[in-house]
Amino acid sequence: MSAAFVAIAGAALLAAPTAAVAEPYEDPSTPSVTVPEGGLVTGVAITTPIGYGSVAGHLGAGCGYRVAAMIGDLSSSAPKVAITARRAGGSAKTIVRAATPQSVVSGTWVPLSPGSYTITATQGSSSRSIQAQVGIGLQFPSFFGKGQCAVLIP
């Protein structure tokens, strides 16, 4: 990769708009009502800015992203909250597991290889999922490009 490409990509990232959030995928079989004593996940999102331009909506393998779950059951008897990532055809990997309910539970996810992923937040019997497309990425250090990721090939 040439130094000119890195400089152009870095400049594009610095000039890019702020955050983009993946559209939530809501399973129609999951009720959107309060589930008594079963937990309540109200949403899940990737909160780190993601691809721009020709790679809009794509994440980069090897880059870190904040993933957050919005939780509605904060009672002392609320079930644990877990956020997992599963690559199509693979097994689920836990991003974060929280025993103490909070209104937002978050963790850092680093997809290791390109592909289609499902990010799922679960509390008891309640869950919400989003889809994420991952291409080849290049994570910039924090002093260059504010640590953003350049998605080279979607």
Short mmCIF file of C-alpha atoms in Angstrom, two decimals:
data_model
loop_
_atom_site.label_atom_id
_atom_site.label_comp_id
_atom_site.label_asym_id
_atom_site.label_seq_id
_atom_site.Cartn_x
_atom_site.Cartn_y
_atom_site.Cartn_z
CA MET A 1 0.00 0.00 0.00
CA SER A 2 1.51 3.33 -1.02
CA ALA A 3 2.06 6.23 1.33
CA ALA A 4 -0.03 8.41 -1.00
CA PHE A 5 -3.02 6.05 -0.64
CA VAL A 6 -2.72 6.09 3.16
CA ALA A 7 -2.50 9.91 3.16
CA ILE A 8 -5.57 10.23 0.90
CA ALA A 9 -7.53 7.65 2.91
CA GLY A 10 -6.59 9.40 6.16
CA ALA A 11 -7.67 12.78 4.84
CA ALA A 12 -10.97 11.32 3.64
CA LEU A 13 -11.62 9.80 7.05
CA LEU A 14 -10.87 13.06 8.85
CA ALA A 15 -13.29 14.92 6.57
CA ALA A 16 -15.99 12.25 6.82
CA PRO A 17 -19.31 12.85 8.59
CA THR A 18 -19.71 11.72 12.18
CA ALA A 19 -21.50 8.49 13.05
CA ALA A 20 -23.44 5.98 11.02
CA VAL A 21 -25.43 3.30 12.78
CA ALA A 22 -26.36 -0.03 11.27
CA GLU A 23 -30.08 -0.44 10.75
CA PRO A 24 -31.56 -2.77 13.37
CA TYR A 25 -32.89 -6.10 12.23
CA GLU A 26 -35.97 -6.96 14.22
CA ASP A 27 -37.08 -10.56 14.19
CA PRO A 28 -40.85 -10.45 13.58
CA SER A 29 -41.28 -13.43 15.91
CA THR A 30 -39.84 -11.42 18.83
CA PRO A 31 -42.58 -9.43 20.60
CA SER A 32 -41.91 -5.72 21.16
CA VAL A 33 -43.75 -5.67 24.50
CA THR A 34 -42.38 -5.87 28.02
CA VAL A 35 -41.53 -9.43 28.94
CA PRO A 36 -42.26 -9.81 32.69
CA GLU A 37 -39.32 -11.37 34.55
CA GLY A 38 -37.72 -12.36 31.25
CA GLY A 39 -35.64 -9.31 30.41
CA LEU A 40 -36.16 -6.67 27.77
CA VAL A 41 -33.67 -5.69 25.08
CA THR A 42 -34.96 -2.56 23.36
CA GLY A 43 -32.18 -2.23 20.79
CA VAL A 44 -28.65 -3.03 19.66
CA ALA A 45 -26.32 -0.83 17.59
CA ILE A 46 -22.77 -0.40 16.37
CA THR A 47 -21.97 3.07 17.71
CA THR A 48 -18.55 3.58 16.09
CA PRO A 49 -18.62 5.41 12.73
CA ILE A 50 -18.52 2.93 9.84
CA GLY A 51 -17.57 2.99 6.13
CA TYR A 52 -18.10 6.01 3.88
CA GLY A 53 -18.44 6.47 0.13
CA SER A 54 -18.00 3.28 -1.88
CA VAL A 55 -17.68 1.24 1.33
CA ALA A 56 -20.66 2.84 3.11
CA GLY A 57 -22.18 0.49 5.64
CA HIS A 58 -19.15 -1.85 5.73
CA LEU A 59 -16.86 -2.50 8.65
CA GLY A 60 -13.20 -3.54 8.48
CA ALA A 61 -11.73 -6.84 9.69
CA GLY A 62 -9.12 -6.21 12.38
CA CYS A 63 -10.69 -2.88 13.41
CA GLY A 64 -12.39 -2.20 16.74
CA TYR A 65 -16.05 -1.14 17.00
CA ARG A 66 -18.21 -0.23 20.02
CA VAL A 67 -21.38 -2.31 20.16
CA ALA A 68 -24.17 -1.26 22.54
CA ALA A 69 -27.37 -2.89 23.78
CA MET A 70 -30.21 -0.81 25.17
CA ILE A 71 -31.85 -2.59 28.10
CA GLY A 72 -35.33 -2.07 29.52
CA ASP A 73 -35.35 -4.47 32.49
CA LEU A 74 -33.19 -2.91 35.21
CA SER A 75 -34.81 -4.67 38.17
CA SER A 76 -32.65 -6.42 40.75
CA SER A 77 -33.96 -9.78 39.49
CA ALA A 78 -33.23 -8.97 35.83
CA PRO A 79 -31.34 -11.64 33.86
CA LYS A 80 -27.75 -11.08 32.71
CA VAL A 81 -27.16 -9.22 29.45
CA ALA A 82 -24.95 -10.69 26.71
CA ILE A 83 -23.86 -9.30 23.36
CA THR A 84 -22.54 -11.83 20.85
CA ALA A 85 -21.22 -11.77 17.28
CA ARG A 86 -21.64 -14.69 14.87
CA ARG A 87 -20.07 -14.90 11.43
CA ALA A 88 -22.31 -16.62 8.87
CA GLY A 89 -21.61 -20.35 9.17
CA GLY A 90 -19.65 -19.90 12.41
CA SER A 91 -20.32 -20.04 16.11
CA ALA A 92 -21.25 -17.09 18.35
CA LYS A 93 -18.45 -15.30 20.21
CA THR A 94 -19.29 -13.27 23.32
CA ILE A 95 -18.40 -9.57 23.08
CA VAL A 96 -19.59 -8.67 26.59
CA ARG A 97 -21.60 -10.23 29.41
CA ALA A 98 -22.99 -7.97 32.16
CA ALA A 99 -24.39 -9.35 35.40
CA THR A 100 -25.60 -5.98 36.71
CA PRO A 101 -28.33 -4.48 34.53
CA GLN A 102 -27.60 -1.03 33.12
CA SER A 103 -29.68 0.94 30.63
CA VAL A 104 -26.84 0.62 28.09
CA VAL A 105 -24.38 -2.27 28.02
CA SER A 106 -21.46 -1.92 25.61
CA GLY A 107 -18.24 -3.58 24.60
CA THR A 108 -15.61 -3.55 21.86
CA TRP A 109 -15.90 -5.97 18.97
CA VAL A 110 -13.04 -6.70 16.57
CA PRO A 111 -14.20 -8.85 13.64
CA LEU A 112 -11.24 -11.04 12.66
CA SER A 113 -12.17 -11.84 9.07
CA PRO A 114 -14.36 -10.48 6.26
CA GLY A 115 -17.91 -11.80 5.94
CA SER A 116 -21.49 -11.31 7.08
CA TYR A 117 -22.05 -11.13 10.85
CA THR A 118 -25.06 -11.09 13.16
CA ILE A 119 -24.67 -9.07 16.36
CA THR A 120 -27.20 -10.12 19.00
CA ALA A 121 -28.01 -8.61 22.40
CA THR A 122 -29.87 -10.90 24.80
CA GLN A 123 -31.39 -10.46 28.25
CA GLY A 124 -33.27 -13.53 29.44
CA SER A 125 -35.78 -14.48 26.75
CA SER A 126 -35.59 -11.10 24.96
CA SER A 127 -33.15 -10.39 22.13
CA ARG A 128 -32.52 -8.01 19.24
CA SER A 129 -30.09 -8.45 16.33
CA ILE A 130 -28.44 -6.40 13.60
CA GLN A 131 -26.51 -7.48 10.52
CA ALA A 132 -22.98 -6.25 9.77
CA GLN A 133 -20.95 -6.61 6.57
CA VAL A 134 -17.19 -6.81 7.14
CA GLY A 135 -14.52 -6.26 4.49
CA ILE A 136 -10.74 -5.96 4.66
CA GLY A 137 -9.80 -3.14 7.01
CA LEU A 138 -6.84 -1.09 8.16
CA GLN A 139 -7.01 0.29 11.70
CA PHE A 140 -5.27 3.68 12.00
CA PRO A 141 -3.43 4.50 15.23
CA SER A 142 -5.12 7.03 17.50
CA PHE A 143 -2.68 9.80 16.52
CA PHE A 144 -3.56 9.43 12.80
CA GLY A 145 -7.16 9.57 11.70
CA LYS A 146 -8.39 9.45 15.31
CA GLY A 147 -7.98 5.67 15.28
CA GLN A 148 -10.60 5.17 12.58
CA CYS A 149 -10.66 2.22 10.22
CA ALA A 150 -10.14 2.36 6.47
CA VAL A 151 -12.19 -0.33 4.76
CA LEU A 152 -10.07 -1.24 1.75
CA ILE A 153 -12.19 -3.95 0.14
CA PRO A 154 -15.87 -4.31 1.10
#
